[in-house]
Short mmCIF file of C-alpha atoms in Angstrom, two decimals:
data_model
loop_
_atom_site.label_atom_id
_atom_site.label_comp_id
_atom_site.label_asym_id
_atom_site.label_seq_id
_atom_site.Cartn_x
_atom_site.Cartn_y
_atom_site.Cartn_z
CA MET A 42 0.00 0.00 0.00
CA LYS A 43 1.21 3.46 -0.85
CA GLY A 44 1.10 6.41 1.50
CA PRO A 45 -1.71 8.94 1.63
CA SER A 46 -3.09 9.84 -1.81
CA SER A 47 -2.05 13.20 -3.18
CA LYS A 48 -4.31 15.83 -4.76
CA ASP A 49 -2.68 19.21 -5.25
CA SER A 50 1.05 19.23 -5.73
CA LEU A 51 3.63 21.94 -6.15
CA ASP A 52 7.39 21.70 -6.61
CA ILE A 53 9.77 24.46 -5.62
CA SER A 54 13.49 24.62 -6.19
CA VAL A 55 15.24 25.89 -3.06
CA ALA A 56 18.71 27.25 -3.77
CA ASN A 57 19.03 30.37 -1.60
CA TYR A 58 17.57 32.13 1.43
CA GLU A 59 14.95 33.97 -0.64
CA ASP A 60 13.69 30.59 -1.88
CA VAL A 61 13.27 29.59 1.78
CA ILE A 62 10.79 32.47 2.16
CA LEU A 63 9.01 31.34 -1.01
CA ALA A 64 8.80 27.77 0.34
CA ARG A 65 7.25 29.13 3.54
CA GLN A 66 4.72 31.17 1.57
CA LYS A 67 3.66 28.23 -0.61
CA ALA A 68 3.13 25.95 2.39
CA ARG A 69 1.13 28.66 4.15
CA GLU A 70 -1.03 29.37 1.08
CA LEU A 71 -2.05 25.72 0.80
CA MET A 72 -2.77 25.45 4.54
CA GLN A 73 -4.84 28.63 4.44
CA SER A 74 -6.90 27.34 1.51
CA MET A 75 -7.46 24.07 3.39
CA GLY A 76 -8.66 25.93 6.48
CA PHE A 77 -5.89 24.99 8.93
CA SER A 78 -5.81 26.97 12.18
CA LEU A 79 -3.32 29.83 12.49
CA LEU A 80 -1.38 27.86 15.11
CA ALA A 81 -1.13 24.80 12.86
CA GLN A 82 0.03 27.05 10.01
CA THR A 83 2.64 28.74 12.18
CA ARG A 84 4.05 25.45 13.45
CA MET A 85 4.18 23.81 10.03
CA VAL A 86 5.60 26.87 8.27
CA THR A 87 8.29 27.17 10.96
CA ALA A 88 9.22 23.52 10.33
CA VAL A 89 9.29 24.23 6.57
CA SER A 90 11.63 27.15 7.22
CA GLU A 91 14.05 24.99 9.23
CA LEU A 92 14.08 22.15 6.69
CA ALA A 93 14.33 24.39 3.62
CA ARG A 94 17.22 26.27 5.26
CA ASN A 95 18.95 22.96 6.05
CA MET A 96 18.97 22.12 2.32
CA VAL A 97 20.56 25.47 1.45
CA VAL A 98 23.14 25.32 4.27
CA HIS A 99 24.14 21.65 4.08
CA ALA A 100 23.43 20.65 0.46
CA GLY A 101 23.62 23.99 -1.35
CA ARG A 102 20.21 23.38 -2.90
CA GLY A 103 17.25 21.03 -2.96
CA GLN A 104 13.64 20.50 -3.98
CA MET A 105 10.56 20.96 -1.86
CA SER A 106 7.20 19.57 -2.87
CA VAL A 107 4.01 20.69 -1.15
CA ASN A 108 1.04 18.34 -1.43
CA SER A 109 -2.45 18.11 -0.09
CA VAL A 110 -3.06 14.54 1.06
CA GLU A 111 -5.89 12.41 2.41
CA LYS A 112 -6.15 9.39 4.67
CA LEU A 113 -9.32 7.92 6.17
CA ASN A 114 -11.34 11.04 5.31
CA GLN A 115 -8.76 13.22 7.01
CA LYS A 116 -7.21 16.04 5.03
CA GLY A 117 -3.63 17.00 5.48
CA ILE A 118 -0.59 18.77 4.09
CA GLU A 119 2.63 17.04 3.22
CA CYS A 120 5.98 18.65 2.48
CA ILE A 121 8.88 16.66 1.09
CA PHE A 122 12.42 18.05 1.15
CA GLN A 123 14.85 16.27 -1.11
CA ASP A 124 18.51 17.15 -1.57
CA LYS A 125 21.61 15.58 -3.09
CA GLY A 126 23.86 16.84 -0.33
CA PRO A 127 26.35 15.01 1.87
CA GLY A 128 23.69 13.13 3.86
CA ILE A 129 23.67 12.75 7.63
CA GLN A 130 26.18 10.45 9.36
CA ASN A 131 24.28 10.02 12.61
CA ILE A 132 20.55 10.81 12.52
CA ASP A 133 20.00 10.39 16.26
CA GLN A 134 22.72 12.89 16.96
CA ALA A 135 21.42 15.29 14.29
CA LEU A 136 17.93 15.18 15.80
CA ARG A 137 19.20 15.92 19.29
CA GLN A 138 18.57 19.39 20.58
CA GLY A 139 21.59 21.63 20.41
CA PHE A 140 23.60 19.47 18.02
CA SER A 141 24.98 21.40 15.09
CA THR A 142 27.66 20.98 12.45
CA SER A 143 27.19 24.51 11.14
CA ASN A 144 27.60 26.80 14.14
CA SER A 145 23.84 27.25 14.42
CA LEU A 146 21.67 26.65 17.47
CA GLY A 147 21.09 23.06 16.41
CA LEU A 148 17.34 23.36 16.77
CA GLY A 149 16.51 22.98 13.08
CA LEU A 150 16.05 19.27 12.40
CA GLY A 151 14.97 18.24 15.90
CA GLY A 152 12.76 21.31 16.15
CA ALA A 153 11.05 20.53 12.85
CA LYS A 154 10.36 17.02 14.10
CA LYS A 155 8.73 18.34 17.26
CA LEU A 156 6.55 20.79 15.32
CA CYS A 157 4.90 18.26 12.99
CA ALA A 158 2.44 15.43 13.50
CA GLU A 159 4.47 13.15 11.23
CA PHE A 160 8.17 13.30 10.48
CA ASP A 161 10.20 10.89 8.40
CA ILE A 162 13.84 11.12 7.40
CA GLN A 163 15.82 9.02 4.96
CA THR A 164 19.45 9.78 4.38
CA THR A 165 22.41 8.16 2.67
CA VAL A 166 25.90 9.48 3.29
CA GLY A 167 27.27 10.90 0.05
CA LYS A 168 23.89 10.64 -1.72
CA GLY A 169 21.49 13.01 0.01
CA THR A 170 18.61 13.41 2.39
CA ARG A 171 14.84 13.22 2.09
CA VAL A 172 12.63 14.56 4.86
CA THR A 173 8.84 14.20 4.80
CA ILE A 174 6.58 16.08 7.20
CA ARG A 175 2.80 15.93 7.47
CA GLU A 176 0.16 17.74 9.43
CA TRP A 177 -3.49 16.64 9.63
CA LYS A 178 -6.53 18.80 9.98
CA THR A 179 -8.45 18.24 13.18
CA ARG A 180 -12.18 18.04 12.59
CA MET B 6 18.36 43.88 -0.10
CA ILE B 7 15.21 44.38 1.95
CA GLU B 8 15.28 47.70 3.77
CA VAL B 9 13.83 47.94 7.27
CA THR B 10 13.12 51.39 8.67
CA ILE B 11 15.05 52.26 11.82
CA LEU B 12 13.47 55.17 13.73
CA LYS B 13 14.88 57.22 16.57
CA ILE B 14 12.50 58.92 18.98
CA GLY B 15 14.21 60.64 21.90
CA ASP B 16 16.58 58.16 23.51
CA THR B 17 14.92 55.15 21.89
CA ILE B 18 15.55 53.39 18.61
CA ILE B 19 12.45 51.72 17.20
CA VAL B 20 12.62 49.02 14.54
CA PRO B 21 9.27 47.92 13.10
CA ILE B 22 9.87 44.76 11.08
CA GLN B 23 7.23 45.01 8.34
CA THR B 24 8.12 42.05 6.19
CA GLU B 25 9.31 38.44 6.32
CA LEU B 26 13.09 38.59 6.47
CA HIS B 27 15.27 35.90 4.97
CA ASP B 28 18.48 34.98 6.82
CA LEU B 29 20.82 37.40 5.06
CA ALA B 30 18.31 40.24 5.43
CA ALA B 31 18.05 39.49 9.16
CA ASN B 32 21.85 39.64 9.49
CA PHE B 33 21.89 42.88 7.49
CA LEU B 34 19.25 44.38 9.78
CA GLN B 35 21.24 43.38 12.86
CA GLU B 36 24.29 45.16 11.48
CA ASN B 37 22.26 48.28 10.63
CA ILE B 38 20.76 48.42 14.13
CA LEU B 39 24.23 48.26 15.67
CA LYS B 40 25.45 50.92 13.24
CA LYS B 41 22.57 53.17 14.26
CA ILE B 42 23.33 52.67 17.97
CA GLU B 43 26.98 53.47 17.35
CA LYS B 44 26.12 56.58 15.35
CA VAL B 45 23.36 58.17 17.41
CA GLY B 46 23.56 56.39 20.77
CA ALA B 47 20.39 55.22 22.49
CA ARG B 48 19.35 54.06 25.91
CA GLY B 49 16.71 51.76 24.53
CA LEU B 50 15.97 49.63 21.47
CA ILE B 51 12.51 48.40 20.62
CA ILE B 52 12.12 45.73 17.92
CA ASP B 53 8.48 45.37 16.88
CA VAL B 54 7.75 41.90 15.47
CA GLY B 55 3.96 42.40 15.46
CA VAL B 56 3.58 41.53 11.78
CA VAL B 57 6.21 38.78 11.74
CA THR B 58 4.25 35.58 11.15
CA ILE B 59 7.00 33.13 12.08
CA ILE B 60 10.15 33.23 14.19
CA ASP B 61 12.25 30.15 13.48
CA SER B 62 15.53 29.17 15.13
CA PHE B 63 17.58 31.52 12.96
CA MET B 64 15.40 34.59 13.43
CA GLY B 65 15.16 33.79 17.14
CA ARG B 66 18.90 33.69 17.43
CA VAL B 67 19.29 36.97 15.53
CA LEU B 68 16.90 38.66 17.99
CA VAL B 69 18.69 37.24 21.06
CA ASP B 70 22.14 38.11 19.68
CA THR B 71 21.09 41.62 18.69
CA ALA B 72 19.88 42.29 22.24
CA LYS B 73 23.15 40.96 23.69
CA MET B 74 25.23 43.08 21.30
CA ALA B 75 23.13 46.20 21.96
CA ARG B 76 23.62 45.72 25.71
CA LEU B 77 27.39 45.64 25.23
CA MET B 78 26.96 49.05 23.58
CA GLY B 79 24.92 50.35 26.53
CA THR B 80 21.48 49.90 25.00
CA GLU B 81 18.69 47.80 26.52
CA THR B 82 16.40 45.92 24.10
CA VAL B 83 12.72 45.08 24.32
CA ILE B 84 11.05 42.85 21.71
CA VAL B 85 7.40 43.78 21.31
CA GLY B 86 4.33 42.37 19.58
CA MET B 87 5.07 38.63 19.48
CA LYS B 88 1.93 36.82 18.34
CA LYS B 89 0.59 34.00 20.49
CA GLU B 90 1.03 31.42 17.71
CA VAL B 91 4.66 32.49 17.31
CA VAL B 92 5.27 32.22 21.06
CA MET B 93 3.69 28.75 21.27
CA THR B 94 5.77 27.57 18.31
CA LEU B 95 9.00 28.98 19.76
CA LEU B 96 8.52 27.04 22.98
CA GLN B 97 7.76 23.84 21.11
CA LEU B 98 10.85 24.40 18.98
CA GLY B 99 12.90 24.58 22.17
CA LEU B 100 13.93 28.20 21.78
CA MET B 101 13.31 29.78 25.16
CA MET B 102 14.79 33.27 24.65
CA GLN B 103 14.89 33.83 28.43
CA THR B 104 17.49 36.55 28.13
CA LEU B 105 15.15 38.77 26.11
CA HIS B 106 13.01 41.53 27.56
CA THR B 107 9.58 41.49 25.94
CA ALA B 108 6.37 43.52 26.01
CA LEU B 109 2.95 43.21 24.41
CA ASN B 110 3.14 46.42 22.36
CA ILE B 111 5.29 49.50 21.74
CA GLU B 112 3.68 51.50 24.55
CA ASP B 113 4.36 48.78 27.15
CA GLY B 114 7.83 48.40 25.63
CA ILE B 115 8.62 52.07 26.26
CA THR B 116 7.35 51.79 29.85
CA LEU B 117 9.56 48.74 30.39
CA LEU B 118 12.56 50.51 28.84
CA ASN B 119 12.07 53.47 31.18
CA ARG B 120 12.15 51.08 34.11
CA LEU B 121 15.21 49.20 32.76
CA THR B 122 17.17 52.37 32.09
CA GLY B 123 15.93 54.35 35.09
CA GLY B 124 13.97 56.80 32.95
CA ASN B 125 11.67 59.66 33.94
CA HIS B 126 8.61 57.55 34.69
CA GLU B 127 10.35 55.62 37.44
CA ARG B 128 11.85 58.67 39.08
CA SER B 129 8.58 60.59 39.20
CA ILE B 130 6.90 57.84 41.26
CA ILE B 131 9.18 58.39 44.26
#
């Protein structure tokens, strides 16, 4: 069985910090049109900001796709971040609060995980990283 | 580069952030605020984030660092106007920002600054 079925889909190339803002806007637009609460929007868009920035900082560039998804009559938003960067050596370490390889606060990846209902990460050293986050609308 | 207005009223520098800032623009703003403090001097700095819809870990750090830097130059900082959704998200993200002085709006921010810097309001009470 495949994951949740996808309806609307949008791909954005993220190569610089201005693209990060664009990625945030696109995720927010879809959530607004789906009627997500302002808090849900803020949390998800903050996670999008962290993950889109990670692609720029660690991989130089990447792709984000924003999709509206459905499972068991529940509507949701899904964002997939895919890069061909160096990958992550130790995921547990990378997800830990305060861990950073780039002189940042180290809240990005772990923070994004905490902000979303669903978080999935697949990474291969030397090949790249793919992070999927989802948020479901409460009825 | 995105320009953010930096106002000076009396002894206070007021920075109303009116747009979503990307990382480089946030760094640029930090530098301009410090330049302004150096040039004109100020007892207080108010950064109004009332229309900022998200504060992620980077923006949060820029705000905290700016306040620390301003203090080293003799200027106290108050961040005003944080939305409740932003605050709830910041806590969940793990960014506590305890070192920051905050107020609900610019007016409360000015009152707080007067107290922090021993301004007129405080003196007139006693």
